[in-house]
CSV table of C-alpha atoms and ligand atoms in Angstrom, one decimal:
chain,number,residue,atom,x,y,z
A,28,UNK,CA,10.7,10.5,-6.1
A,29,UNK,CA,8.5,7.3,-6.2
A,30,UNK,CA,9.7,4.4,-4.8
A,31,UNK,CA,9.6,2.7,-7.2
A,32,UNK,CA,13.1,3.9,-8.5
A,33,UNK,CA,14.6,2.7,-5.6
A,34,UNK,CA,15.5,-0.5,-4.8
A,35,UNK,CA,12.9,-2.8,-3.2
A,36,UNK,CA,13.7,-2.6,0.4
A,37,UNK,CA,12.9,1.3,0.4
A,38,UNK,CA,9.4,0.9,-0.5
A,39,UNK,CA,8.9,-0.6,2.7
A,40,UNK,CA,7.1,1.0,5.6
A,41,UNK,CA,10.0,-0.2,7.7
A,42,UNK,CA,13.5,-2.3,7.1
A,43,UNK,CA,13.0,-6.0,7.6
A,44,UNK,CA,14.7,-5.3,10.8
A,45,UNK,CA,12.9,-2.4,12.0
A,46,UNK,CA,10.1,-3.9,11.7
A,47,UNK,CA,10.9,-7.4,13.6
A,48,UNK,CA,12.2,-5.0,16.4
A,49,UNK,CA,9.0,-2.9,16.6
A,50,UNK,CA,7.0,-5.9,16.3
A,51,UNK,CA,8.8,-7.2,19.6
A,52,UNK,CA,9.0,-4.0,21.1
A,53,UNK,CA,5.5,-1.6,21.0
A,54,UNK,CA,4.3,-3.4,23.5
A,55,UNK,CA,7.2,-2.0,25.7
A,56,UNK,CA,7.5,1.4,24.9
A,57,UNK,CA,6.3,3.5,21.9
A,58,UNK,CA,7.1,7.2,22.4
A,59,UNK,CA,3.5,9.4,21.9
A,60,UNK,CA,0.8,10.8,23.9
A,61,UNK,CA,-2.7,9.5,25.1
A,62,UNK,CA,-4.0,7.1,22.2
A,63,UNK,CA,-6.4,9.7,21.3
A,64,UNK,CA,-7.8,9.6,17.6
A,65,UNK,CA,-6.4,13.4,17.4
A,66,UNK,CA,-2.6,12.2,18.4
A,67,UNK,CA,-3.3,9.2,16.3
A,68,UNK,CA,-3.9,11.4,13.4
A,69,UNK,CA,-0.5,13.8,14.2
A,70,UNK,CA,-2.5,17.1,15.5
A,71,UNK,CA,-0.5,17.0,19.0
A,72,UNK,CA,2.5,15.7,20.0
A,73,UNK,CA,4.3,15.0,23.3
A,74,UNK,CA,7.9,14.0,24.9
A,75,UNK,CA,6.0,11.5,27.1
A,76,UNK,CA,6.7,8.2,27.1
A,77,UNK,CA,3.7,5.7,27.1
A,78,UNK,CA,3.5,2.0,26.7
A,79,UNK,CA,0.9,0.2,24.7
A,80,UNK,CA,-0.3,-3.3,24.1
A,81,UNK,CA,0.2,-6.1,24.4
A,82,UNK,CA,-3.6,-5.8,24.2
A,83,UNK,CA,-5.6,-3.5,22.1
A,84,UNK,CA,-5.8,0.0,21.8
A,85,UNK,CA,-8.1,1.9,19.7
A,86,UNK,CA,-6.4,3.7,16.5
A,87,UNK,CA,-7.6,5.8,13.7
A,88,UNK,CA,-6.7,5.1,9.9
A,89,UNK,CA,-7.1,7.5,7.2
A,90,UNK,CA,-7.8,5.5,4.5
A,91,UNK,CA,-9.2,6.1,0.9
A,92,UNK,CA,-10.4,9.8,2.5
A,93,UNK,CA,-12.2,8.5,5.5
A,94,UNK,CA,-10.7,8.3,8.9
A,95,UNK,CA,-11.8,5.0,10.3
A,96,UNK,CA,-11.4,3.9,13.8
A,97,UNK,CA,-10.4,0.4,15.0
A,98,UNK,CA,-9.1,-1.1,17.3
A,99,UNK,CA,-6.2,-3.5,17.0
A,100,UNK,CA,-3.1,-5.1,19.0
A,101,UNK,CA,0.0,-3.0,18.3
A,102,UNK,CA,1.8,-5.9,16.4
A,103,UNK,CA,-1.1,-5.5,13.7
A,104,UNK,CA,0.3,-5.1,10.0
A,105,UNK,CA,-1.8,-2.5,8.1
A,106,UNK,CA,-2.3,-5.2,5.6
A,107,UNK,CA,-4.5,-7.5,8.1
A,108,UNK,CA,-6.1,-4.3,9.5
A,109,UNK,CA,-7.3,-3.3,6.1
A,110,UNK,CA,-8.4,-6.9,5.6
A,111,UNK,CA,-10.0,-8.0,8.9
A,112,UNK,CA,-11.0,-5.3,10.5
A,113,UNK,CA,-12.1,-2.9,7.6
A,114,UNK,CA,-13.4,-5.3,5.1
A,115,UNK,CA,-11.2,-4.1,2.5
A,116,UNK,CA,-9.8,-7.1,0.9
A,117,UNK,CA,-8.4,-6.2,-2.5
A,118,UNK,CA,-5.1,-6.1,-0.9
A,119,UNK,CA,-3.8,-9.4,-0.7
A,120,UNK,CA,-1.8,-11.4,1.5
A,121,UNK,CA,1.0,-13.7,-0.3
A,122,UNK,CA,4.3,-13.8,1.4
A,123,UNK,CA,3.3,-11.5,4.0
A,124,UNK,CA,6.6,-10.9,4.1
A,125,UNK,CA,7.4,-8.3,1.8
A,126,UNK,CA,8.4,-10.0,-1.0
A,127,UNK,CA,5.8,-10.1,-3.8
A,128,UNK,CA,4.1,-6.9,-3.3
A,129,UNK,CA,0.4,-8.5,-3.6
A,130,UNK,CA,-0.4,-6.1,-0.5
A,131,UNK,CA,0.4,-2.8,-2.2
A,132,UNK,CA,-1.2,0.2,-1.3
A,133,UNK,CA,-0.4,3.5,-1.8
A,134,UNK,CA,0.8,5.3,1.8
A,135,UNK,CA,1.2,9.0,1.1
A,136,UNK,CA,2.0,8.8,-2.0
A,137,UNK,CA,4.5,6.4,-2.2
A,138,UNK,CA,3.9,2.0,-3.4
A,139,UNK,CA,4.3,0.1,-0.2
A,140,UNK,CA,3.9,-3.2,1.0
A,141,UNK,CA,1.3,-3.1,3.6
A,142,UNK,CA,2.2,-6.4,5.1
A,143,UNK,CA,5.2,-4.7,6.3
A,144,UNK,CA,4.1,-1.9,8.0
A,145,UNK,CA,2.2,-2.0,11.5
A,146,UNK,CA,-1.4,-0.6,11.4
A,147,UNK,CA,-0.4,1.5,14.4
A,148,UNK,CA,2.4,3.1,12.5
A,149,UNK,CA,0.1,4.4,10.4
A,150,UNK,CA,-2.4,5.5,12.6
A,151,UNK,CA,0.3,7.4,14.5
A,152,UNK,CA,1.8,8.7,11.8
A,153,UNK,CA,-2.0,10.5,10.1
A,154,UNK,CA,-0.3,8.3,6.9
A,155,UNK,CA,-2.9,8.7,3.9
A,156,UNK,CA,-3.8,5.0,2.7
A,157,UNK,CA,-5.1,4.6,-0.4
A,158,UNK,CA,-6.5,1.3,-1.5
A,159,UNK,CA,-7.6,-0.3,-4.7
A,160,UNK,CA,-11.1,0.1,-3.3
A,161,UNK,CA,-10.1,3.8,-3.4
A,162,UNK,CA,-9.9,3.8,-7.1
A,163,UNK,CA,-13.6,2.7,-7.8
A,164,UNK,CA,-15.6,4.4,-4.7
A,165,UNK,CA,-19.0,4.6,-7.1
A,166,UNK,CA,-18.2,1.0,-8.5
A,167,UNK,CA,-16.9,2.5,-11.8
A,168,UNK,CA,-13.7,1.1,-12.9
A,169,UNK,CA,-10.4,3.4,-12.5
A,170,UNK,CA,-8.6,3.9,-16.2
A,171,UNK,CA,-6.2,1.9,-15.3
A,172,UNK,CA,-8.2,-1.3,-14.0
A,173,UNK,CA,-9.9,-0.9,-17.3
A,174,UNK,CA,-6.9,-0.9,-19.1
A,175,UNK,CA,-5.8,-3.7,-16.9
A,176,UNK,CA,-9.1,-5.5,-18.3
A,177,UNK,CA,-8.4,-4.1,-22.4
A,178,UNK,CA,-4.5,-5.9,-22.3
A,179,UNK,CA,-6.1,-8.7,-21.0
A,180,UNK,CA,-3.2,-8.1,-18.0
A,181,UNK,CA,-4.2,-10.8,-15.6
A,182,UNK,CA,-4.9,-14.0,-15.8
A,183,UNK,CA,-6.1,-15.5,-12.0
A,184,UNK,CA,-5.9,-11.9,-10.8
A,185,UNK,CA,-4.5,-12.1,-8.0
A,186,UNK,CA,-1.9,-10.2,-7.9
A,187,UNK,CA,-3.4,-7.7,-10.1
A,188,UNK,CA,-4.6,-5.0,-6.7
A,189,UNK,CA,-1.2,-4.6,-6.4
A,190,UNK,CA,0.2,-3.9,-10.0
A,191,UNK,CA,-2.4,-1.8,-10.2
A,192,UNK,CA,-2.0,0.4,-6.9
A,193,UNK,CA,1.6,0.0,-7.3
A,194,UNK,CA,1.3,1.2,-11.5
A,195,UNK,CA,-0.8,4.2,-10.0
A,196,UNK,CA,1.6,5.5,-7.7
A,197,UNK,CA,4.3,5.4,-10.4
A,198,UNK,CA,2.2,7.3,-12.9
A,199,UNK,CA,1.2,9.7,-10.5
A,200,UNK,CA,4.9,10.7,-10.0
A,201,UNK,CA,5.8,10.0,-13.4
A,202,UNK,CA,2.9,10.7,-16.0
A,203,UNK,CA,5.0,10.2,-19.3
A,204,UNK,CA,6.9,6.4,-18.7
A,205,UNK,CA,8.2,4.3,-21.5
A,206,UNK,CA,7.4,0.4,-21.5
A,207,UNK,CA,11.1,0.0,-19.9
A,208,UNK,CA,10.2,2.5,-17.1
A,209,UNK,CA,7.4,0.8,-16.3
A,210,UNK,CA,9.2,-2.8,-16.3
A,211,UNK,CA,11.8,-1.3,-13.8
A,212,UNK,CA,8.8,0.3,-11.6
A,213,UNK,CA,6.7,-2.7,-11.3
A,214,UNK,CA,9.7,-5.0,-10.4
A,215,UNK,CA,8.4,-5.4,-7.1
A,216,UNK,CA,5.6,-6.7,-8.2
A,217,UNK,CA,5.3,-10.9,-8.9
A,218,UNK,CA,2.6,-12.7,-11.5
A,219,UNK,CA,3.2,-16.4,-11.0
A,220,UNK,CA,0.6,-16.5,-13.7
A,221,UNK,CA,3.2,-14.5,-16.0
A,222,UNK,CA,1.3,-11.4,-17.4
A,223,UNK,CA,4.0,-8.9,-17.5
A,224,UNK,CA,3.4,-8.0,-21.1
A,225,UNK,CA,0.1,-7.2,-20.8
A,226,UNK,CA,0.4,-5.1,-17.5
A,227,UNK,CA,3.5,-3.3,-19.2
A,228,UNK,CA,1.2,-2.4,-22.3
A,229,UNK,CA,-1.9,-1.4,-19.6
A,230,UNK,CA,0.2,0.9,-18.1
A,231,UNK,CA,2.2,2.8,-20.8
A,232,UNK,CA,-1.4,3.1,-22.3
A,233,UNK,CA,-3.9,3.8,-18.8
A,234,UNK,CA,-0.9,6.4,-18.5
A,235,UNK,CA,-1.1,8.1,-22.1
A,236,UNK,CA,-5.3,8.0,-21.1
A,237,UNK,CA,-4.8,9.6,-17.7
A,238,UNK,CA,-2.7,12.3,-19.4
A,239,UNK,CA,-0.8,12.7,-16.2
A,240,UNK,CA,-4.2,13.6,-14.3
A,241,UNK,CA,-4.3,11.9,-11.0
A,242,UNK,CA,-7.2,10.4,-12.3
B,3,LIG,S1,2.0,-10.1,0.9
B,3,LIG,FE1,3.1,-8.3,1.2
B,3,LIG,S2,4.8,-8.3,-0.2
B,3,LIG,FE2,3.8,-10.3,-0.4
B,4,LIG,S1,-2.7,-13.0,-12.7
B,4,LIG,FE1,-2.4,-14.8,-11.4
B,4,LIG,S2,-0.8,-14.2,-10.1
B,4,LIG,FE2,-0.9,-12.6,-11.5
């Protein structure tokens, strides 16, 4: 089931909570192995008990089908690791507090507000990030960021990474939605520049275009 039919909290890499006390917390114990890129990634696992950061350690992030080493302090949201240390930008950062989902990317499969989850959560965790840079990777526009562009569905634009990552994980999962389904999917999503209507309309129609391909 997406997340998007589930209330707004759930598409969350962690609970508000869970994430304040991780935040606070990695640097005193995280439960995992040597901070190899192969333990990063989820190919071995081990009962020891190791501590890391406050300082940096290095991670690996699957992202957009390229595993990419950084290396970041453990408090690092995936949303400023995509940003500042892997150039990837198209993600933005709003509330950074996940509220207005201007951050969403796609983690396995699922909308989620990358300024809520920690960079080294993913790493750990061999998550696969996709990215609105993900959906162009030869420069040519995705079907839905041209059908973005055809309902004229965004005005400054920028909240429009996120509609559209958050629109392509919904159609993924649910290749046929009405314009209702699609209001109720994209509720996580804020335009203070008020283009609902036409990101409604560019996502009944990109869907009816992708024909339920993961295009
Ligand atoms: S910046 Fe992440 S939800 Fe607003
Ligand atoms: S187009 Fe400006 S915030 Fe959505």
């Amino acid at each position: 089931m997406s997340s998007r039919d589930e209330p707004k909290a759930s598409k969350r890499g962690l609970g508000r909570r869970e994430f304040v006390k991780l935040v606070s917390g990695t640097s005193a114990a995280v439960s995992a192995g040597v901070l190899t890129n192969a333990d990063l990634l989820g190919a071995q696992t081990t009962t020891r008990s190791k501590t890391f950061g406050p300082g940096v350690v290095p991670m690996a992030l699957r992202v957009n089908g390229h595993v990419r080493q950084v290396t970041l302090e453990p408090r690092v949201t995936l949303l400023d690791a995509l940003r500042d240390s892997l150039n990837l930008t198209g993600a933005k950062k709003v509330c950074d507090r996940g509220t207005c989902g201007a951050c969403t990317v796609i983690v396995n499969e699922k909308s989620t507000y990358s300024c809520t989850m920690l960079a080294i959560e993913a790493a750990m965790s061999g998550a696969n990030i996709e990215t609105i840079e993900g959906l162009a990777p030869d420069g040519e526009f995705h079907v839905l960021s041209s059908t973005f562009v055809q309902h004229d569905a965004q005005q400054c634009g920028f909240c429009t990474p996120g509609f559209v990552m958050a629109a392509k994980a919904y159609i993924d999962a649910h290749p046929n939605p009405t314009y209702q389904q699609v209001q109720r999917s994209l509720g996580g999503n804020l335009c203070r520049c008020g283009t609902y209507m036409g990101v409604r309309r560019a996502v009944v129609d990109a869907a009816m275009k992708m024909k339920g391909g993961k295009s």
